[in-house]
Short mmCIF file of C-alpha atoms in Angstrom, two decimals:
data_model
loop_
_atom_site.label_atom_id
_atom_site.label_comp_id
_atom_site.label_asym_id
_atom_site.label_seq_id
_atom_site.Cartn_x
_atom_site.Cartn_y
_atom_site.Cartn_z
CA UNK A 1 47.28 -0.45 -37.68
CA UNK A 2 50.94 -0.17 -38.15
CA UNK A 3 51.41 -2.96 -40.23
CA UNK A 4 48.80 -1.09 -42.83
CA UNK A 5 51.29 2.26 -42.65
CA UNK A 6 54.44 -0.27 -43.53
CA UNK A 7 52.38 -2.14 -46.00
CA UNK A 8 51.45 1.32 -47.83
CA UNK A 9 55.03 2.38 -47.59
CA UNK A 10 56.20 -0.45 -48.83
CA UNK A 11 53.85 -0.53 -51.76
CA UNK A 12 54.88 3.44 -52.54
CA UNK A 13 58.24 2.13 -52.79
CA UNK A 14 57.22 -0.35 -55.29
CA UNK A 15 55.22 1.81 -57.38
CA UNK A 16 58.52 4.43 -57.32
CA UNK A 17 60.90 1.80 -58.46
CA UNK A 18 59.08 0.57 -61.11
CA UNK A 19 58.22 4.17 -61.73
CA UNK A 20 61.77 5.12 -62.45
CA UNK A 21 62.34 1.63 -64.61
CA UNK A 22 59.47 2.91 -67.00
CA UNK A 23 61.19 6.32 -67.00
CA UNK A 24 64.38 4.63 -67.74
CA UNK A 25 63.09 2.66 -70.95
CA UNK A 26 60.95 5.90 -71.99
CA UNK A 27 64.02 7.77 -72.12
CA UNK A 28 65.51 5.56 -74.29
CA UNK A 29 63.10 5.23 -76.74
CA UNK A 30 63.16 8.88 -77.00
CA UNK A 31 59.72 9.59 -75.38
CA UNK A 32 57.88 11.85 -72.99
CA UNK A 33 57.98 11.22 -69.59
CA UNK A 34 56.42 14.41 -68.19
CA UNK A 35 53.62 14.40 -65.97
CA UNK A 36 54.39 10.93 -65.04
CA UNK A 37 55.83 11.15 -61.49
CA UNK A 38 52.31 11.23 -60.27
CA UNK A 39 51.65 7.49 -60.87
CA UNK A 40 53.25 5.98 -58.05
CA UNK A 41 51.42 8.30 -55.47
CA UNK A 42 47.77 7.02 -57.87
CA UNK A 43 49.04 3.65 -57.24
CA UNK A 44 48.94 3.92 -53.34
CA UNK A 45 45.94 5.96 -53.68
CA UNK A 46 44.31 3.64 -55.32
CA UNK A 47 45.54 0.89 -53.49
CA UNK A 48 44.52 2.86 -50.37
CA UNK A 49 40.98 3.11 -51.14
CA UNK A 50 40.66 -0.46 -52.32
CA UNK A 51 41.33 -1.66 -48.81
CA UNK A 52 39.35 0.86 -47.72
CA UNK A 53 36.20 0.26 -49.46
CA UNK A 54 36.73 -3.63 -49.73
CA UNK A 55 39.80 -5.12 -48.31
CA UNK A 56 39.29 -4.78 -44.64
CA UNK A 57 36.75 -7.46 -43.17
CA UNK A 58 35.03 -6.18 -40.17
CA UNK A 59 36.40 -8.94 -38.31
CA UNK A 60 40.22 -8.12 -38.67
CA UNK A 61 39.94 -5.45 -35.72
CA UNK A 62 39.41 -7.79 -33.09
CA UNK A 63 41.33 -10.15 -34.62
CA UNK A 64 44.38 -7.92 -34.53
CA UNK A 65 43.10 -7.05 -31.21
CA UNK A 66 43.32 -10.98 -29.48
CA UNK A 67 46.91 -11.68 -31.50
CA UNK A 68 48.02 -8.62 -29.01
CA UNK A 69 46.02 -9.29 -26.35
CA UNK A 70 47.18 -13.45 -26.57
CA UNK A 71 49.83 -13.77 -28.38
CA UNK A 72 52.09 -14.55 -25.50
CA UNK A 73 50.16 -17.05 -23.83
CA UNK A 74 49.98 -19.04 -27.28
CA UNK A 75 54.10 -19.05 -27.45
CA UNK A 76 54.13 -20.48 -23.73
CA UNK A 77 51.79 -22.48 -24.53
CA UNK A 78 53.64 -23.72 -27.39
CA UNK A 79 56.54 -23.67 -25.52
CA UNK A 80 55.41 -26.10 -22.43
CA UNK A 81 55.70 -23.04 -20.44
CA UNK A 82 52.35 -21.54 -17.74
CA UNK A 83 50.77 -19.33 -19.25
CA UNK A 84 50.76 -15.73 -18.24
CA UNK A 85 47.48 -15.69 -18.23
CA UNK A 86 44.85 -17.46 -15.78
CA UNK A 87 42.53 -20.07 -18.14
CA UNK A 88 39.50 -18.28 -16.99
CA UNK A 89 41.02 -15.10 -18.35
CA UNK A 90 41.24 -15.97 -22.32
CA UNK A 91 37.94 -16.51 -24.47
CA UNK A 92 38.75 -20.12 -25.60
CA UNK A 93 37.58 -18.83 -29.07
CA UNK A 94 39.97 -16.23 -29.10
CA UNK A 95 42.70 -18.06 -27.81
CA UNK A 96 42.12 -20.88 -30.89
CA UNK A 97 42.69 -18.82 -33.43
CA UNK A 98 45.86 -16.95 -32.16
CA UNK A 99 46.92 -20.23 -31.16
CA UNK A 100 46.37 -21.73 -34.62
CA UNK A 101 48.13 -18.91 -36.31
CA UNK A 102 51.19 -19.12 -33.90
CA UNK A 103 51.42 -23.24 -34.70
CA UNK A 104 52.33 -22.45 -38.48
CA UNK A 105 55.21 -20.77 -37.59
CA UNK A 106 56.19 -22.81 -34.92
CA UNK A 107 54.70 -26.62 -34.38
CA UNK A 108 54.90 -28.73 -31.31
CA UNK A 109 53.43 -31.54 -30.14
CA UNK A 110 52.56 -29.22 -26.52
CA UNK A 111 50.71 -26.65 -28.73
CA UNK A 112 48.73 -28.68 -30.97
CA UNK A 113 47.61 -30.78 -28.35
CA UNK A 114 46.15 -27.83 -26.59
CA UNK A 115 44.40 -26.56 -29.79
CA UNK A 116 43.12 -29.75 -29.96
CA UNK A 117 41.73 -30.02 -26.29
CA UNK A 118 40.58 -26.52 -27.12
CA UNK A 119 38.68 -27.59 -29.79
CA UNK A 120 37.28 -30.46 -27.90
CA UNK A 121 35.94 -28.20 -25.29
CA UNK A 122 33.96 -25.88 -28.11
CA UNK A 123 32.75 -29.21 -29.96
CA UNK A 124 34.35 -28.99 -32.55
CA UNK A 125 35.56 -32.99 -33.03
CA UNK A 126 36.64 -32.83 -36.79
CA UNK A 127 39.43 -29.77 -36.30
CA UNK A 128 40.26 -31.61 -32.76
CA UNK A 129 40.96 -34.95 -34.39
CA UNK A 130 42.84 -33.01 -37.35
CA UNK A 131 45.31 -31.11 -34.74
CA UNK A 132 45.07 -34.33 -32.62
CA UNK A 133 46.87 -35.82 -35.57
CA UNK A 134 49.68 -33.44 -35.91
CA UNK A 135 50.51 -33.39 -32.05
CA UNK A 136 50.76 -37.20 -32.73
CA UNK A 137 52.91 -37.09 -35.20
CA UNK A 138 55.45 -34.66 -33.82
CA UNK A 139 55.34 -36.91 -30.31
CA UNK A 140 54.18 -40.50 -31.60
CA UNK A 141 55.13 -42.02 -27.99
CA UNK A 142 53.34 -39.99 -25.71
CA UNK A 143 50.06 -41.36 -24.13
CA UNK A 144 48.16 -38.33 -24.26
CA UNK A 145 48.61 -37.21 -28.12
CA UNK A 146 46.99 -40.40 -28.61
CA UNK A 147 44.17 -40.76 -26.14
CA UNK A 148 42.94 -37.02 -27.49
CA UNK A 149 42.90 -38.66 -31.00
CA UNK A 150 40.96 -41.51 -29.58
CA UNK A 151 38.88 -38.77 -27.67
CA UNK A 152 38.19 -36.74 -30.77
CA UNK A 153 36.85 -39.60 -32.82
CA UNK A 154 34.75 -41.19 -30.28
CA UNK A 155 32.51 -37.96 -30.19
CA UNK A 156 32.27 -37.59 -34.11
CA UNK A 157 30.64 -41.25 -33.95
CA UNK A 158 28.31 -39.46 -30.93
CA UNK A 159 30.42 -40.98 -28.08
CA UNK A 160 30.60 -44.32 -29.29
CA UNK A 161 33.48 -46.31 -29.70
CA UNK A 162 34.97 -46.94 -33.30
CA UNK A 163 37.81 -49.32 -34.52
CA UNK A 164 40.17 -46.47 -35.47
CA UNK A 165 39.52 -44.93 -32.24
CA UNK A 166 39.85 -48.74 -30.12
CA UNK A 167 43.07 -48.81 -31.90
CA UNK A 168 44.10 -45.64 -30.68
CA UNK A 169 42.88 -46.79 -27.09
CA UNK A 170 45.11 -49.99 -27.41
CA UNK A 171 48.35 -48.50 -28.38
CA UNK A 172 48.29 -46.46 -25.09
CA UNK A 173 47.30 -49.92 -23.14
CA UNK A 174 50.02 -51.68 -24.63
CA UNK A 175 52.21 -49.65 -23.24
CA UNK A 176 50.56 -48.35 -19.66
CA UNK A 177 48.46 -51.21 -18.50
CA UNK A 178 46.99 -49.57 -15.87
CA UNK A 179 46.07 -46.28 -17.63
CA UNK A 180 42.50 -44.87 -15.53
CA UNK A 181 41.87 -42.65 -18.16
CA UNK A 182 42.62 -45.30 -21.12
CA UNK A 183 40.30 -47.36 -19.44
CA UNK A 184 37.42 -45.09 -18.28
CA UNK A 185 37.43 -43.81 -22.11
CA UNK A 186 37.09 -47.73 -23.25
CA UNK A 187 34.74 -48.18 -20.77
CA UNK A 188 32.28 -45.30 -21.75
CA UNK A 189 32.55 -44.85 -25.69
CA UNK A 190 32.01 -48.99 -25.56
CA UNK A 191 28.85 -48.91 -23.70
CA UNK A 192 27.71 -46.50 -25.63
CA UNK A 193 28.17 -48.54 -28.87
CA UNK A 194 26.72 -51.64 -27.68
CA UNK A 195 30.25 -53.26 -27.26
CA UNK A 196 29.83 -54.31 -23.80
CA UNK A 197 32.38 -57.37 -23.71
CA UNK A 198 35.24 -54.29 -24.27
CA UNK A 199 32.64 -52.10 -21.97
CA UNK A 200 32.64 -55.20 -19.05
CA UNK A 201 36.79 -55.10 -19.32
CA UNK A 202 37.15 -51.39 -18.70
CA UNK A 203 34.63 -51.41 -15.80
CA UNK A 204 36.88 -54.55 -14.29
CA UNK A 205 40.03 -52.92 -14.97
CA UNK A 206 38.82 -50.01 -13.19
CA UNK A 207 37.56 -51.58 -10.30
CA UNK A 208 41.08 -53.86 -9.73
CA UNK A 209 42.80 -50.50 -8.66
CA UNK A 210 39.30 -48.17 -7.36
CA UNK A 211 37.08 -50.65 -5.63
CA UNK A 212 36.62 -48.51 -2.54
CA UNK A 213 34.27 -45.62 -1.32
CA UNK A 214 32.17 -43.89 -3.70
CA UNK A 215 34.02 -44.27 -6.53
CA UNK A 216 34.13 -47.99 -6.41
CA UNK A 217 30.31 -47.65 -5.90
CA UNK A 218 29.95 -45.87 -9.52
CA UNK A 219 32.24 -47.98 -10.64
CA UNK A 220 30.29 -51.17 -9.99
CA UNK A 221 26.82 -49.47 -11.03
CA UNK A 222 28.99 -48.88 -14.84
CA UNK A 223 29.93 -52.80 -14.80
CA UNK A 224 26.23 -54.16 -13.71
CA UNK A 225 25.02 -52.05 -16.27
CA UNK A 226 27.19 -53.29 -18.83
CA UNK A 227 25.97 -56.80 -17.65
CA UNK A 228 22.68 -56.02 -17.94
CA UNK A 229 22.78 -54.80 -21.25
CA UNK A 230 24.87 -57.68 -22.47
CA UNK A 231 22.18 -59.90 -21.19
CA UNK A 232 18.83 -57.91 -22.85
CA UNK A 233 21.78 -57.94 -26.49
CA UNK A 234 20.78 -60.87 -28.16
CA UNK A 235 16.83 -59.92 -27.10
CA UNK A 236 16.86 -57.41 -29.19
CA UNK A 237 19.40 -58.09 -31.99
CA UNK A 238 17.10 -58.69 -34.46
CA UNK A 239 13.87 -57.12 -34.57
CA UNK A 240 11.57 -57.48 -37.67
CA UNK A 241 8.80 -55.92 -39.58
CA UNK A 242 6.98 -55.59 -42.73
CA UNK A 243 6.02 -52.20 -44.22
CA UNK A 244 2.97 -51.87 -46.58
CA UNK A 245 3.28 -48.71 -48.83
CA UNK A 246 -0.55 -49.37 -50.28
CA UNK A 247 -0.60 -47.43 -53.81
CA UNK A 248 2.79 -45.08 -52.81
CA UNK A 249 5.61 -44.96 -55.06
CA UNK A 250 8.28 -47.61 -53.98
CA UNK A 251 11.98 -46.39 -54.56
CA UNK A 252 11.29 -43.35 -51.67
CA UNK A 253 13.01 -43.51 -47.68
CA UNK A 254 11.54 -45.74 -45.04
CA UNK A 255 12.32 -45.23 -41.62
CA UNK A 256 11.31 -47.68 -39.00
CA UNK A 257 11.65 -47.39 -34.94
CA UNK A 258 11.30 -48.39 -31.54
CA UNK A 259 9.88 -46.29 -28.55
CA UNK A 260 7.87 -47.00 -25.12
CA UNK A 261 4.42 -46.56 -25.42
CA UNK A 262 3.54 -42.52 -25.41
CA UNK A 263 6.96 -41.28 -25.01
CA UNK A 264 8.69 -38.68 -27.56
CA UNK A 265 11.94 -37.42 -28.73
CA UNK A 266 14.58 -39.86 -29.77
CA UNK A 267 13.43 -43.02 -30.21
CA UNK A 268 15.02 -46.60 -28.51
CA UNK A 269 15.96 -47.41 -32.29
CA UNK A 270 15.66 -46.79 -36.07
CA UNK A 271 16.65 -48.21 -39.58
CA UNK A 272 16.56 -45.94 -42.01
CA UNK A 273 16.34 -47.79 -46.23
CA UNK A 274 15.90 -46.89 -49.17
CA UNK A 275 12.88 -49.24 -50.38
CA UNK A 276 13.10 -50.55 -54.29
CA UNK A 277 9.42 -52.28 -53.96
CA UNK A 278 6.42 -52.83 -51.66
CA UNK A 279 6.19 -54.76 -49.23
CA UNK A 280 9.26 -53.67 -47.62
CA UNK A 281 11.03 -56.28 -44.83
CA UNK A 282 12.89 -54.47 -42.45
CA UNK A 283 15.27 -55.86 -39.52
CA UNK A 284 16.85 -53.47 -37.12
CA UNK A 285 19.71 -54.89 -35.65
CA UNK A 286 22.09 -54.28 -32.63
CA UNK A 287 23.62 -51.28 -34.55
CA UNK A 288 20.10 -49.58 -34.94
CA UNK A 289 19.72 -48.75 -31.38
CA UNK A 290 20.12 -45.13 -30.19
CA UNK A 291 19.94 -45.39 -26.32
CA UNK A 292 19.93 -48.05 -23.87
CA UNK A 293 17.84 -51.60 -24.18
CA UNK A 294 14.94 -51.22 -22.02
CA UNK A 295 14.19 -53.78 -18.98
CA UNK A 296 11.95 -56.87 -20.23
CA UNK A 297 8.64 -55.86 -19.17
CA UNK A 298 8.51 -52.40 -21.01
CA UNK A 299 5.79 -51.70 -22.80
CA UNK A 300 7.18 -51.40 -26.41
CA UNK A 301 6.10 -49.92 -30.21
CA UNK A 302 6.90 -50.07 -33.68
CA UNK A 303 6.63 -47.77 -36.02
CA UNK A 304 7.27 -45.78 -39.75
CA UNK A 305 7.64 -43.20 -41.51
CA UNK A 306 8.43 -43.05 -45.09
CA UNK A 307 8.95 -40.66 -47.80
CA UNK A 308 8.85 -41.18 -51.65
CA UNK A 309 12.39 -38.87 -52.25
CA UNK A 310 15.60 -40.96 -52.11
CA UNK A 311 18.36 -40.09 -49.42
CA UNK A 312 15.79 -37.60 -47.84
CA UNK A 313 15.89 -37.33 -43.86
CA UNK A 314 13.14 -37.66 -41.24
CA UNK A 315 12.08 -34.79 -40.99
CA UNK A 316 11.26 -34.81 -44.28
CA UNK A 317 8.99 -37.97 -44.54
CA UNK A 318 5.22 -37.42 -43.68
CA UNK A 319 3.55 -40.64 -44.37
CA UNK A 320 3.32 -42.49 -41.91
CA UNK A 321 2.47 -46.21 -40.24
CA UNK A 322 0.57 -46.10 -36.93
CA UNK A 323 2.94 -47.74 -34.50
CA UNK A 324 2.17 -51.23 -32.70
CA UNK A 325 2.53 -53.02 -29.85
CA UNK A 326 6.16 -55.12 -29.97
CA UNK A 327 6.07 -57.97 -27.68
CA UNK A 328 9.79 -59.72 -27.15
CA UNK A 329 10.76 -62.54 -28.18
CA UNK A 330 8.99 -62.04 -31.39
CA UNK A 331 7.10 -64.86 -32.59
CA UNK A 332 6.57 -63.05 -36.33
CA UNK A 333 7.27 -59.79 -38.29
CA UNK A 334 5.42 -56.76 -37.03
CA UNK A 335 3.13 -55.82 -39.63
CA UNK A 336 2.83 -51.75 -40.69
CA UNK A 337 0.62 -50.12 -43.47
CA UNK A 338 1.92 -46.76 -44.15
CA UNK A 339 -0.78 -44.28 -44.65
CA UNK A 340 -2.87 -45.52 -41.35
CA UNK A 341 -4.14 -42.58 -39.09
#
């Protein structure tokens, strides 16, 4: 609370200088001025019992509290220094925001790149990427600064890869050919987005140096994978169906998806559309799918759901089409009448 005493006093000092200025000029215009040396002590009164009753936020205790208690492993932090303080020691919440604070009064590439691991661990991918950003721009040549950006935007696209994110991955190739982690990233975040040509590399890569023991086991189980799903791609690329809406407004959100027989939760793959008219066509393409293509002989549905408000989500839509059996190849559009039981 000291800095509250030396704010007061410093505000009492205020109130006393201006106090004697408007003595000064009463004086001179030849008025009163009795009575009046009691304003600067209403002034920090006043002031006082603002803070009192609605300047101080219930959080700004323990706030003060973790600046004391971690100030000084955010400066060696900053500094490239170990910290004074075992990992396992500091909240990583607390240790965020004294870190943040101590960054805008003194930036480096070190500190921001912690904040933005930090932020990374709490998933928080957004405020990672943005300190991610500044630790790159304070050390543009150093590998790491730039695979935590790549990191960072990977997850806000749900752990697939992106082009900003590819480009990110790329610079650090350029320049370290043989970079595991560069690789293993590319690898992951490119299965995951149905890139498996850039998937296929990383596995490959990976396996040229770690082709031994258990690791070169997982290793090889990523690539076939990768192989496998490369293979079912152009299966599935382009799945189509044709929604009935009956007598339901048109102009509403359709939603259309793939799931094995009886299962629940997320399903295989889904379009969402806004529909303009009745019958709706509908193609879900290699972008639509949400998890991995399923082996040839699953058993396989299509289904709908639709609601008649614009831009609304899925929970949100109701009506829906019974789903039915999808048999790959398709030979025609599956056919869907929203509204069926």
């Amino acid at each position: 609370m000291m800095w509250i005493v030396v704010a007061l006093i410093m505000l009492l000092v205020l109130a006393v200088m201006l106090w004697w200025l408007w003595r000064q000029e009463a004086r001179k215009a030849g008025r009163s001025v009795s009575g009046a040396l009691g304003i600067p002590l209403i002034v920090v009164v006043l002031a006082a019992a603002g803070y009192g009753l609605i300047g101080y936020n219930e959080h700004t205790g323990p706030w003060l509290q973790h600046q004391q208690d971690y100030r000084s492993v955010a400066q060696d932090i900053i500094a490239g220094k170990p910290p004074t303080k075992a990992a396992a020691d500091v909240p990583a919440g607390a240790l965020v925001r004294v870190l943040q604070s101590e960054l805008t009064h003194n930036p480096s590439a070190i500190g921001w790149y912690a904040l933005g691991s930090l932020y990374d661990q709490l998933g928080a991918p957004v405020q990672s990427e943005e300190a991610a950003l500044k630790a790159v721009a304070l050390a543009p040549d150093d590998p790491s600064m730039h695979l935590l950006l790549a990191r960072s935007r990977i997850e806000q696209a749900g752990g697939k890869l992106t082009d900003p994110a590819l480009e990110d991955i790329r610079w650090v190739l350029d320049r370290e050919p043989a970079h595991d982690g560069a690789w293993m990233l590319l690898a992951m975040s490119a299965d995951r987005a149905g890139r498996y040509d850039l998937s296929i590399q990383g596995w490959e890569s990976l396996l040229s140096r770690h082709g031994e023991g258990e690791t070169g086991d997982l290793l090889r189980r990523g690539l076939d994978n990768a192989r496998a799903q490369k293979a079912r791609q152009g299966v599935f690329a382009s799945i189509r169906s044709v929604v009935q809406g009956g007598d339901l407004p048109a102009g509403g959100t359709l939603f259309v998806y793939i799931r094995e027989a009886g299962s629940q939760g997320q399903p295989l793959a889904a379009h969402r559309q806004v529909v303009p008219s009745f019958p709706a066509s509908v193609v879900l393409t290699e972008g639509d799918w949400l998890q991995a293509y399923p082996d040839s002989d699953a058993d396989l549905v299509i289904g709908a759901r639709y609601t008649p408000a614009p831009g609304a989500s899925v929970d949100q839509a109701a009506i829906s089409a019974a789903p039915v059996p999808l048999t790959m190849p398709q030979t025609s559009p599956a056919a869907l009448q929203l509204g069926s039981p």
